[in-house]
Amino acid sequence: MYSRINLADVDAHEADVADARVKPVGYHLRPAQMRPNVWTFERGESTPYHYQEEQEELYAVLDGRFEFRIEDETLELVPDDYVVVEPQARRRLTAVESGTVLVVGAPNVKDDGVVLDEE
């Protein structure tokens, strides 16, 4: 009926494609329809410039301050900001100061991101 995990009980690991560390809460919760992760960034770290093949993504800033480039627009994000990005929109999240972001992708597909060489 439900799954529960405390973030303190989830080990962080280095992200394969980003400068940040990720806590794969979805691995422990096993949701069927979404893919949640908690990303931790030091100042200046970022995700690669990328898009998703299928996943719509929700970004929720828990703490810190970020610049979020979506296509040709750059947003400043602070705690309690939420942004939903459609799959094909090119994006990069960069930490202006150290912080944490909850990222939830749906549907729950693995390795859906496509890294772009160009900015």
PDB file of C-alpha atoms in Angstrom:
ATOM      1  CA  MET A   1       0.000   0.000   0.000  1.00  0.00           C
ATOM      2  CA  TYR A   2       2.936   2.411   0.626  1.00  0.00           C
ATOM      3  CA  SER A   3       6.712   2.611   0.856  1.00  0.00           C
ATOM      4  CA  ARG A   4       8.751   4.718   3.267  1.00  0.00           C
ATOM      5  CA  ILE A   5      12.420   5.639   3.621  1.00  0.00           C
ATOM      6  CA  ASN A   6      14.270   8.290   5.602  1.00  0.00           C
ATOM      7  CA  LEU A   7      16.834  10.216   3.566  1.00  0.00           C
ATOM      8  CA  ALA A   8      19.439   9.629   6.283  1.00  0.00           C
ATOM      9  CA  ASP A   9      19.173   5.893   5.570  1.00  0.00           C
ATOM     10  CA  VAL A  10      20.012   6.243   1.867  1.00  0.00           C
ATOM     11  CA  ASP A  11      23.685   6.197   0.888  1.00  0.00           C
ATOM     12  CA  ALA A  12      24.822   8.867  -1.555  1.00  0.00           C
ATOM     13  CA  HIS A  13      26.987   8.015  -4.524  1.00  0.00           C
ATOM     14  CA  GLU A  14      28.703  10.031  -7.228  1.00  0.00           C
ATOM     15  CA  ALA A  15      26.454  10.605 -10.215  1.00  0.00           C
ATOM     16  CA  ASP A  16      27.746   9.044 -13.424  1.00  0.00           C
ATOM     17  CA  VAL A  17      26.874  12.014 -15.624  1.00  0.00           C
ATOM     18  CA  ALA A  18      26.850  14.993 -13.235  1.00  0.00           C
ATOM     19  CA  ASP A  19      29.181  16.700 -10.796  1.00  0.00           C
ATOM     20  CA  ALA A  20      26.710  16.062  -7.968  1.00  0.00           C
ATOM     21  CA  ARG A  21      26.026  13.233  -5.555  1.00  0.00           C
ATOM     22  CA  VAL A  22      22.709  11.391  -5.772  1.00  0.00           C
ATOM     23  CA  LYS A  23      20.622   9.537  -3.209  1.00  0.00           C
ATOM     24  CA  PRO A  24      18.446   7.102  -5.177  1.00  0.00           C
ATOM     25  CA  VAL A  25      15.370   7.139  -2.958  1.00  0.00           C
ATOM     26  CA  GLY A  26      13.364   5.511  -5.749  1.00  0.00           C
ATOM     27  CA  TYR A  27      15.597   2.431  -5.593  1.00  0.00           C
ATOM     28  CA  HIS A  28      14.454   1.892  -1.996  1.00  0.00           C
ATOM     29  CA  LEU A  29      10.823   2.960  -2.457  1.00  0.00           C
ATOM     30  CA  ARG A  30      10.272   1.072  -5.744  1.00  0.00           C
ATOM     31  CA  PRO A  31       7.518   3.284  -7.185  1.00  0.00           C
ATOM     32  CA  ALA A  32       5.871   1.948 -10.326  1.00  0.00           C
ATOM     33  CA  GLN A  33       5.116   5.230 -12.093  1.00  0.00           C
ATOM     34  CA  MET A  34       7.906   7.658 -11.125  1.00  0.00           C
ATOM     35  CA  ARG A  35      11.659   7.830 -10.532  1.00  0.00           C
ATOM     36  CA  PRO A  36      12.621  10.028  -7.527  1.00  0.00           C
ATOM     37  CA  ASN A  37      16.199  10.988  -6.621  1.00  0.00           C
ATOM     38  CA  VAL A  38      17.716  13.528  -4.245  1.00  0.00           C
ATOM     39  CA  TRP A  39      20.707  15.380  -5.735  1.00  0.00           C
ATOM     40  CA  THR A  40      23.301  17.229  -3.637  1.00  0.00           C
ATOM     41  CA  PHE A  41      25.485  19.869  -5.287  1.00  0.00           C
ATOM     42  CA  GLU A  42      28.486  21.885  -4.147  1.00  0.00           C
ATOM     43  CA  ARG A  43      28.746  25.452  -5.412  1.00  0.00           C
ATOM     44  CA  GLY A  44      29.534  25.455  -9.155  1.00  0.00           C
ATOM     45  CA  GLU A  45      28.579  21.823  -9.785  1.00  0.00           C
ATOM     46  CA  SER A  46      26.024  21.054 -12.459  1.00  0.00           C
ATOM     47  CA  THR A  47      24.181  18.432 -14.411  1.00  0.00           C
ATOM     48  CA  PRO A  48      25.187  17.991 -18.044  1.00  0.00           C
ATOM     49  CA  TYR A  49      23.206  19.840 -20.679  1.00  0.00           C
ATOM     50  CA  HIS A  50      20.639  17.190 -21.586  1.00  0.00           C
ATOM     51  CA  TYR A  51      17.064  16.213 -22.365  1.00  0.00           C
ATOM     52  CA  GLN A  52      14.964  13.164 -21.523  1.00  0.00           C
ATOM     53  CA  GLU A  53      13.556  10.769 -24.097  1.00  0.00           C
ATOM     54  CA  GLU A  54      10.336  10.004 -22.186  1.00  0.00           C
ATOM     55  CA  GLN A  55      10.461  11.422 -18.690  1.00  0.00           C
ATOM     56  CA  GLU A  56       8.722  14.572 -17.637  1.00  0.00           C
ATOM     57  CA  GLU A  57      10.704  15.850 -14.634  1.00  0.00           C
ATOM     58  CA  LEU A  58       9.757  17.722 -11.483  1.00  0.00           C
ATOM     59  CA  TYR A  59      12.575  19.685  -9.798  1.00  0.00           C
ATOM     60  CA  ALA A  60      11.975  20.778  -6.182  1.00  0.00           C
ATOM     61  CA  VAL A  61      14.677  22.883  -4.512  1.00  0.00           C
ATOM     62  CA  LEU A  62      15.056  21.796  -0.892  1.00  0.00           C
ATOM     63  CA  ASP A  63      17.947  24.103  -0.010  1.00  0.00           C
ATOM     64  CA  GLY A  64      20.597  26.221  -1.720  1.00  0.00           C
ATOM     65  CA  ARG A  65      20.357  28.402  -4.827  1.00  0.00           C
ATOM     66  CA  PHE A  66      20.502  27.294  -8.466  1.00  0.00           C
ATOM     67  CA  GLU A  67      20.471  28.525 -12.030  1.00  0.00           C
ATOM     68  CA  PHE A  68      18.311  26.347 -14.236  1.00  0.00           C
ATOM     69  CA  ARG A  69      18.809  26.709 -17.966  1.00  0.00           C
ATOM     70  CA  ILE A  70      15.848  25.412 -19.942  1.00  0.00           C
ATOM     71  CA  GLU A  71      16.377  25.830 -23.691  1.00  0.00           C
ATOM     72  CA  ASP A  72      17.266  29.537 -24.121  1.00  0.00           C
ATOM     73  CA  GLU A  73      15.931  30.733 -20.758  1.00  0.00           C
ATOM     74  CA  THR A  74      17.698  30.744 -17.376  1.00  0.00           C
ATOM     75  CA  LEU A  75      15.696  30.653 -14.145  1.00  0.00           C
ATOM     76  CA  GLU A  76      17.003  31.379 -10.649  1.00  0.00           C
ATOM     77  CA  LEU A  77      15.713  28.761  -8.215  1.00  0.00           C
ATOM     78  CA  VAL A  78      15.618  28.992  -4.418  1.00  0.00           C
ATOM     79  CA  PRO A  79      14.135  26.759  -1.691  1.00  0.00           C
ATOM     80  CA  ASP A  80      10.457  25.948  -2.210  1.00  0.00           C
ATOM     81  CA  ASP A  81      10.683  26.561  -5.986  1.00  0.00           C
ATOM     82  CA  TYR A  82       9.209  23.787  -8.131  1.00  0.00           C
ATOM     83  CA  VAL A  83       9.653  23.403 -11.887  1.00  0.00           C
ATOM     84  CA  VAL A  84       8.208  20.775 -14.231  1.00  0.00           C
ATOM     85  CA  VAL A  85      10.087  20.246 -17.505  1.00  0.00           C
ATOM     86  CA  GLU A  86       8.743  18.349 -20.513  1.00  0.00           C
ATOM     87  CA  PRO A  87      10.918  15.490 -21.795  1.00  0.00           C
ATOM     88  CA  GLN A  88      12.378  17.056 -24.943  1.00  0.00           C
ATOM     89  CA  ALA A  89      13.315  20.403 -23.351  1.00  0.00           C
ATOM     90  CA  ARG A  90      17.098  20.817 -23.127  1.00  0.00           C
ATOM     91  CA  ARG A  91      18.236  21.667 -19.591  1.00  0.00           C
ATOM     92  CA  ARG A  92      21.131  22.134 -17.182  1.00  0.00           C
ATOM     93  CA  LEU A  93      20.941  22.744 -13.426  1.00  0.00           C
ATOM     94  CA  THR A  94      23.908  24.578 -11.845  1.00  0.00           C
ATOM     95  CA  ALA A  95      24.463  25.285  -8.148  1.00  0.00           C
ATOM     96  CA  VAL A  96      25.055  28.988  -7.444  1.00  0.00           C
ATOM     97  CA  GLU A  97      25.562  27.915  -3.841  1.00  0.00           C
ATOM     98  CA  SER A  98      25.620  24.432  -2.310  1.00  0.00           C
ATOM     99  CA  GLY A  99      22.209  22.831  -2.201  1.00  0.00           C
ATOM    100  CA  THR A 100      19.851  19.896  -2.566  1.00  0.00           C
ATOM    101  CA  VAL A 101      17.182  19.188  -5.181  1.00  0.00           C
ATOM    102  CA  LEU A 102      14.518  16.478  -5.325  1.00  0.00           C
ATOM    103  CA  VAL A 103      14.114  15.345  -8.946  1.00  0.00           C
ATOM    104  CA  VAL A 104      11.165  13.136  -9.860  1.00  0.00           C
ATOM    105  CA  GLY A 105      10.891  11.716 -13.359  1.00  0.00           C
ATOM    106  CA  ALA A 106       7.850   9.985 -14.805  1.00  0.00           C
ATOM    107  CA  PRO A 107       7.381   7.451 -16.242  1.00  0.00           C
ATOM    108  CA  ASN A 108       9.847   5.321 -14.308  1.00  0.00           C
ATOM    109  CA  VAL A 109      12.364   4.523 -17.048  1.00  0.00           C
ATOM    110  CA  LYS A 110      16.079   3.988 -16.460  1.00  0.00           C
ATOM    111  CA  ASP A 111      18.823   5.838 -18.376  1.00  0.00           C
ATOM    112  CA  ASP A 112      16.348   8.105 -20.144  1.00  0.00           C
ATOM    113  CA  GLY A 113      18.652  11.143 -20.336  1.00  0.00           C
ATOM    114  CA  VAL A 114      20.462  12.149 -23.517  1.00  0.00           C
ATOM    115  CA  VAL A 115      23.587  14.263 -22.897  1.00  0.00           C
ATOM    116  CA  LEU A 116      24.243  16.984 -25.451  1.00  0.00           C
ATOM    117  CA  ASP A 117      27.681  18.113 -26.582  1.00  0.00           C
ATOM    118  CA  GLU A 118      26.559  21.577 -27.594  1.00  0.00           C
ATOM    119  CA  GLU A 119      25.313  24.294 -25.333  1.00  0.00           C
TER     120      GLU A 119
END
